[in-house]
Structures are given as C-alpha cells and as structure tokens.
mmCIF file of C-alpha atoms in Angstrom:
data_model
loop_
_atom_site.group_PDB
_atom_site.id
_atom_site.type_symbol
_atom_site.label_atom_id
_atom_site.label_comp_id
_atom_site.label_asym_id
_atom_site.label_seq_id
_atom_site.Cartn_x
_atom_site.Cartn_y
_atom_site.Cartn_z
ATOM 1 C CA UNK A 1066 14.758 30.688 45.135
ATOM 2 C CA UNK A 1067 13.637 26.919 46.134
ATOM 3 C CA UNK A 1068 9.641 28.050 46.156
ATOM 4 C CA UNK A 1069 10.065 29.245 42.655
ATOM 5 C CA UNK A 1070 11.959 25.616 40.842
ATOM 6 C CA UNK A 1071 9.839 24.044 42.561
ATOM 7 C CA UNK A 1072 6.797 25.647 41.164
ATOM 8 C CA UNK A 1073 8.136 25.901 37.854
ATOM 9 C CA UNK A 1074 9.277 22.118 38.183
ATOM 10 C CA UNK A 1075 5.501 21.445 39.415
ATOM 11 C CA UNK A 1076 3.977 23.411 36.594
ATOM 12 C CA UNK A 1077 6.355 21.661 34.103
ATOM 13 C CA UNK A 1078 4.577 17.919 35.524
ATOM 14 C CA UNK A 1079 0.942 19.793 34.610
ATOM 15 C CA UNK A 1080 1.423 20.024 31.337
ATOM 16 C CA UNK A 1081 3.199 16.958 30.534
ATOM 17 C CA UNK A 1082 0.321 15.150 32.289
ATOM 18 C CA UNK A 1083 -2.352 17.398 30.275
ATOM 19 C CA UNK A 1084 -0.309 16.401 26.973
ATOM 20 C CA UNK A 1085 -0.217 12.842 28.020
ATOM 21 C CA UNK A 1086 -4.073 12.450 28.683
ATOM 22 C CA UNK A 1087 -4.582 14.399 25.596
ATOM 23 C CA UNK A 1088 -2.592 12.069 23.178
ATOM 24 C CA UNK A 1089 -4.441 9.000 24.863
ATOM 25 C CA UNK A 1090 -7.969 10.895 24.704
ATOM 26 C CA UNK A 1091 -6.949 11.162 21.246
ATOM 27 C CA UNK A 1092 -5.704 7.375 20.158
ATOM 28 C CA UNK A 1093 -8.926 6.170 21.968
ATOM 29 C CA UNK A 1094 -11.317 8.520 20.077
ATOM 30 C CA UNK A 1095 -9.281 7.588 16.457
ATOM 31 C CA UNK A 1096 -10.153 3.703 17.251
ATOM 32 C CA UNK A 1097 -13.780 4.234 18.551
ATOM 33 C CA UNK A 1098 -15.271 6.897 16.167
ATOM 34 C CA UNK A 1099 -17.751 5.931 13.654
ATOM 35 C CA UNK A 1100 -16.559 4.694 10.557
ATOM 36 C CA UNK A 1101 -18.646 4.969 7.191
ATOM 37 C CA UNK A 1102 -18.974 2.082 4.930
ATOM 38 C CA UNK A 1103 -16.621 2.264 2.447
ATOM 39 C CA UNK A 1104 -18.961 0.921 -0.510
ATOM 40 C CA UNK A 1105 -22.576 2.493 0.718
ATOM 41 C CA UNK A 1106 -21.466 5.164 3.398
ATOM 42 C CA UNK A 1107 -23.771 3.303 6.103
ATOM 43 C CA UNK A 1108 -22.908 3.815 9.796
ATOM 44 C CA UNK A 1109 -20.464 0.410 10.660
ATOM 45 C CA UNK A 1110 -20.565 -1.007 14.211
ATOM 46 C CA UNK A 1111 -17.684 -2.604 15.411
ATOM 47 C CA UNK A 1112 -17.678 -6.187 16.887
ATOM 48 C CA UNK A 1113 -16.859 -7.293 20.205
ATOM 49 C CA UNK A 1114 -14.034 -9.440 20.460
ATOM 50 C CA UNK A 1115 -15.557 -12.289 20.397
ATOM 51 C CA UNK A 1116 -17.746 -11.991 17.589
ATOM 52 C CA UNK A 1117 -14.475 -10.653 15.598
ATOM 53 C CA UNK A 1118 -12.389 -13.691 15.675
ATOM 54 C CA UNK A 1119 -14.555 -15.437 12.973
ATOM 55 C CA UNK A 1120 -13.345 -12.845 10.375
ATOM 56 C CA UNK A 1121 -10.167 -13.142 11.550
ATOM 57 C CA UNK A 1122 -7.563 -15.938 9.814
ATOM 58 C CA UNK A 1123 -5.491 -18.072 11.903
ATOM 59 C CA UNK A 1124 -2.442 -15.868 12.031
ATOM 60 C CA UNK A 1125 -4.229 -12.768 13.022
ATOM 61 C CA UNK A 1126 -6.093 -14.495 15.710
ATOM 62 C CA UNK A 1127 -2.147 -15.785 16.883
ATOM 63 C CA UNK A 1128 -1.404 -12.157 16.691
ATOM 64 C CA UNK A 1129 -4.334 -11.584 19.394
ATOM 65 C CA UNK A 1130 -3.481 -14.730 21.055
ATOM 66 C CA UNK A 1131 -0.418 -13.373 22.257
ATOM 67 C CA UNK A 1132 -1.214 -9.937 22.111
ATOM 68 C CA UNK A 1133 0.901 -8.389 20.436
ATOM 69 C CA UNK A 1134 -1.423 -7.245 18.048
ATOM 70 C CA UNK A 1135 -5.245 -6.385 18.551
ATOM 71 C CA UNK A 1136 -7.678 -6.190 15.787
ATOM 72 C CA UNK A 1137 -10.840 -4.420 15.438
ATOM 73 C CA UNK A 1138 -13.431 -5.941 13.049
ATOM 74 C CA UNK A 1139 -16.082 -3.281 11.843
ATOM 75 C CA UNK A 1140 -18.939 -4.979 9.728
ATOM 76 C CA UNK A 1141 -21.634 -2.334 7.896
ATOM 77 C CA UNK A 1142 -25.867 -3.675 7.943
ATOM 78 C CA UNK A 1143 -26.350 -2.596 5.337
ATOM 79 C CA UNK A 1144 -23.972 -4.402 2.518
ATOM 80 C CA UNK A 1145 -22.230 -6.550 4.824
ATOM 81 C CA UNK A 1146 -18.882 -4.832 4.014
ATOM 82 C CA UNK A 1147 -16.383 -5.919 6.734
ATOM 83 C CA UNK A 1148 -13.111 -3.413 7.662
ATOM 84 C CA UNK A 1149 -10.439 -5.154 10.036
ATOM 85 C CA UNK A 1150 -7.814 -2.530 11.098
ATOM 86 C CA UNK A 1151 -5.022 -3.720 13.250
ATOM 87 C CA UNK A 1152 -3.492 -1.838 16.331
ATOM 88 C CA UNK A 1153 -0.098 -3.496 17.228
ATOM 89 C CA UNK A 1154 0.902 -3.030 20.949
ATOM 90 C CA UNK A 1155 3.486 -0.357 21.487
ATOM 91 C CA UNK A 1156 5.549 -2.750 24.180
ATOM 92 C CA UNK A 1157 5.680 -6.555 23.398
ATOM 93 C CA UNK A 1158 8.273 -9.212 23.424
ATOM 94 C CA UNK A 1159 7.141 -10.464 19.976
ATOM 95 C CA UNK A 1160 8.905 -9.215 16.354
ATOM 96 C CA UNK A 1161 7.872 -9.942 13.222
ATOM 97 C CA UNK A 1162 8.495 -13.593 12.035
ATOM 98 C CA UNK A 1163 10.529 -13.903 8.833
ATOM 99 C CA UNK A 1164 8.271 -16.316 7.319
ATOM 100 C CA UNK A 1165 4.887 -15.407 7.691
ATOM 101 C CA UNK A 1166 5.232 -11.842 8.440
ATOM 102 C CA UNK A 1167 3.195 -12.174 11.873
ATOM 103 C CA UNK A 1168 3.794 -10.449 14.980
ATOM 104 C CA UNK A 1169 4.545 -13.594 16.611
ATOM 105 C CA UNK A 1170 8.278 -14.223 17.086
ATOM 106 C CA UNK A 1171 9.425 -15.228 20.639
ATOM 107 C CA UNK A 1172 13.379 -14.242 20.653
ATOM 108 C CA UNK A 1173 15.320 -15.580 22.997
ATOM 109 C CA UNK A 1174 18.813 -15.436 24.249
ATOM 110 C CA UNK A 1175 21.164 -17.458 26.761
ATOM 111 C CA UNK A 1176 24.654 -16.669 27.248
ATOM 112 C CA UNK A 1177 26.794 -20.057 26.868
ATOM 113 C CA UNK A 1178 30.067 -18.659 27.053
ATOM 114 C CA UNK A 1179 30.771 -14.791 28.652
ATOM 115 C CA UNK A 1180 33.392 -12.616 27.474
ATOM 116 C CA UNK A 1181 36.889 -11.653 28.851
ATOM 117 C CA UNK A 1182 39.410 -9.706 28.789
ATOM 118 C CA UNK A 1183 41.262 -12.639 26.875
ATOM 119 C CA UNK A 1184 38.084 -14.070 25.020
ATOM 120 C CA UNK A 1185 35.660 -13.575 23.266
ATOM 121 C CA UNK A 1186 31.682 -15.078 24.670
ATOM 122 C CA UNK A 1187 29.269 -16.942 23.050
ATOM 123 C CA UNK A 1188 25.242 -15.822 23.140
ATOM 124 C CA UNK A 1189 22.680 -18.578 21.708
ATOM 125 C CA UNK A 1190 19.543 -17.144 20.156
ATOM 126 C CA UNK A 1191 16.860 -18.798 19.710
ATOM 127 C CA UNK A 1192 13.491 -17.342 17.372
ATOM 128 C CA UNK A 1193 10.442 -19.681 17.148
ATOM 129 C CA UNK A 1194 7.184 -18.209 15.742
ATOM 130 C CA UNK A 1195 3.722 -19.288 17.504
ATOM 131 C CA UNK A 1196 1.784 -18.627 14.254
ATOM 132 C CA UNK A 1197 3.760 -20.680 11.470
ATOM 133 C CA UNK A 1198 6.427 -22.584 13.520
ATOM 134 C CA UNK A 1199 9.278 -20.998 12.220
ATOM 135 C CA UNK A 1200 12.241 -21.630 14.090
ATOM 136 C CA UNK A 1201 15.758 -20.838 14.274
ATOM 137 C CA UNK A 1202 18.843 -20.423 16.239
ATOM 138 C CA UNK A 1203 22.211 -18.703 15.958
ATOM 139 C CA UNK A 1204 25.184 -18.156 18.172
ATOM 140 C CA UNK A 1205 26.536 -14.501 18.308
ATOM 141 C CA UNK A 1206 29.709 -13.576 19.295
ATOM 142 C CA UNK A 1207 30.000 -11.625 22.606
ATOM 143 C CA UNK A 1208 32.904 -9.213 21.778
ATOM 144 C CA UNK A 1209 36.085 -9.053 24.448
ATOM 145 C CA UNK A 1210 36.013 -7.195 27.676
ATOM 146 C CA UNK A 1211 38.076 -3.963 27.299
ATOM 147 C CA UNK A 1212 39.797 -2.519 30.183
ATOM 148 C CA UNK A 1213 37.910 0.315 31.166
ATOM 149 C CA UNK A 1214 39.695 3.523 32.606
ATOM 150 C CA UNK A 1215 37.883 5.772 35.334
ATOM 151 C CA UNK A 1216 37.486 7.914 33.186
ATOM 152 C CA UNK A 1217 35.644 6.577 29.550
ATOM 153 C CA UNK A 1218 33.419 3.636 29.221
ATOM 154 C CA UNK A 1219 32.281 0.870 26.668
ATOM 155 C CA UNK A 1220 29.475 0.050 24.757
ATOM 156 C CA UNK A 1221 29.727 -3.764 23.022
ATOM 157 C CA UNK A 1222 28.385 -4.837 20.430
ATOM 158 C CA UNK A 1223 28.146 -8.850 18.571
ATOM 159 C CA UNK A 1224 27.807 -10.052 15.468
ATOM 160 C CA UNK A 1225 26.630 -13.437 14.264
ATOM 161 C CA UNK A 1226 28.735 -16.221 14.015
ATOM 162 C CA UNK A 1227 26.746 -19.550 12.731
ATOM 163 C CA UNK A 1228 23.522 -20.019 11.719
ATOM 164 C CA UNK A 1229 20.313 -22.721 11.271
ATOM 165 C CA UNK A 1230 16.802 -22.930 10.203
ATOM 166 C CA UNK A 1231 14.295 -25.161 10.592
ATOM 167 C CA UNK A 1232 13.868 -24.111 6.749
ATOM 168 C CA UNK A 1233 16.962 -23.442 5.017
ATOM 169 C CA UNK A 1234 18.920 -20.796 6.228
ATOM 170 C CA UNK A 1235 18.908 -17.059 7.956
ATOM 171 C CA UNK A 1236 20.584 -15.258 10.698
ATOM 172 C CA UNK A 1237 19.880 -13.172 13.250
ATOM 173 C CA UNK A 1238 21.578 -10.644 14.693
ATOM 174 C CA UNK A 1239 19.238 -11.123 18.701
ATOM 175 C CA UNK A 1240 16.884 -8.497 17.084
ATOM 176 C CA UNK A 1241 13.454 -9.048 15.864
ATOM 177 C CA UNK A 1242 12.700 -8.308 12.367
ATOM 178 C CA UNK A 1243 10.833 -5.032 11.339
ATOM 179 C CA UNK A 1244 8.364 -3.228 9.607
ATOM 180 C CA UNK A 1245 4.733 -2.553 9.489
ATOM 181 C CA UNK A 1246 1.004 -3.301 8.924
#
C-alpha cells in the first residue's frame, strides 16, 4: 500500500539523517579533542586562528587564504612543542599546484573553438597558482560531435594538444593535480 512506502521511504530519511549527524559529530570531535604533547605528554591547547598564522609559512597561510585548506596549530605550555595538522576542504575549486605542492591552483577553462559533427573544438586551460605563481596554459582538443541515435548516447572525452609554462614545460589534461597531505 501507499501508507506503508511511504513510511518505509520516511524511515529510510531517519537513518540517513542519524548517520549523517553522526559522521559530522564524529569529524568535529576528531579535530577538537585534546591532544597530548608528543615530547612531555602535557595537555596542548589549540590556537585561534589568528594566533596560528605566525607558525604558519607563507604557502600554508595561501592555503587558508583561499580556503582550501584550514590548519589547526596546537602549541603544548609546557615544552613549547607546536603540532600543525591540516584539514583540506572536501569541495574547493583549487588542486594541487605542480610546483610547490600547495592547494592553490585556480584551473580554468574557455572554449575557443566548439566541436562538430565535421570538427573537432578547441578548450584553452589556463592553471595559475596563488602561492608560488606558477602558471600555465594548454589547449585541449574537444573531440567531434557524434550523431546520436534515440536510442544510445555519448560521453566525450579530450586530450591535450600544445602546451606552455611559465617554467619550462607540462601539460594538463583540465584536471587538477592530486594527492595528499
């Protein structure tokens, strides 16, 4: 019956809602709970945000700066031992830059020429990096249009065409590069 979906359907929302509150209770007790000193086992206090930026260098206070990255500074008064643990932001528009490994690459795309059915496109990329400077810019080529029947469809795809660097060199393929802290 209707009633009965829609109580199941209703009940199904619950939980995810309970899990969801649950996994953010979580993350926020992980980056709040005491931490130990490392060297003497004192009880550390964490700095406000202000107070952290003057143990931070210059390309993890760009990494704040645009927020793609936020970093907690936790300083023990006893021995003065310092911990700075990072917490990158799960949704940004910044990637990792190539040359200084900071989460401070601005990609950005413009289409100069769009495909056909008869020819290929053009897409310009542009990465510049608001820590270091790094820049660079490739065109990618925007594969044909294929004539689509009712009943499949297309994905596309590009790969890059021409390259240059502001320091010798590199392509991109419009995605940011990876990896971790």
């Amino acid at each position: 019956s209707g009633s009965s979906a829609l109580g199941w359907l209703l009940g199904l929302l619950a939980v995810a809602a309970v899990g969801v509150l649950l996994i953010v209770g979580i993350l926020r007790y992980r980056r709040s709970r005491p931490r130990l000193c490392p060297k003497c086992r004192a009880k550390m206090t964490r700095l406000d945000e202000q107070a952290d930026d003057a143990f931070l260098d210059k390309g993890q206070r760009d990494e704040e700066k645009v927020r793609s990255v936020d970093y907690d500074v936790w300083r023990c008064p006893r021995c003065n031992e310092k911990l700075k643990i990072p917490y990158r932001r799960w949704i940004t528009t910044y990637s990792d830059c190539p040359k200084c490994l900071r989460r401070t690459l601005r990609i950005k795309s413009k289409t100069i020429r769009s495909a056909t059915t008869q020819n290929e496109g053009v897409r310009r990329v542009d990465q510049r990096c608001e820590s270091c400077g790094f820049s660079a810019q490739n065109d990618v080529t925007i594969p044909r249009e294929t004539l689509r029947s009712s009943s499949s469809s297309s994905s596309s795809s590009s790969s890059s065409s021409s390259s240059s660097s502001s320091f010798g060199g590199g392509s991109s393929d419009g995605g940011g590069a990876g990896g971790t802290y």
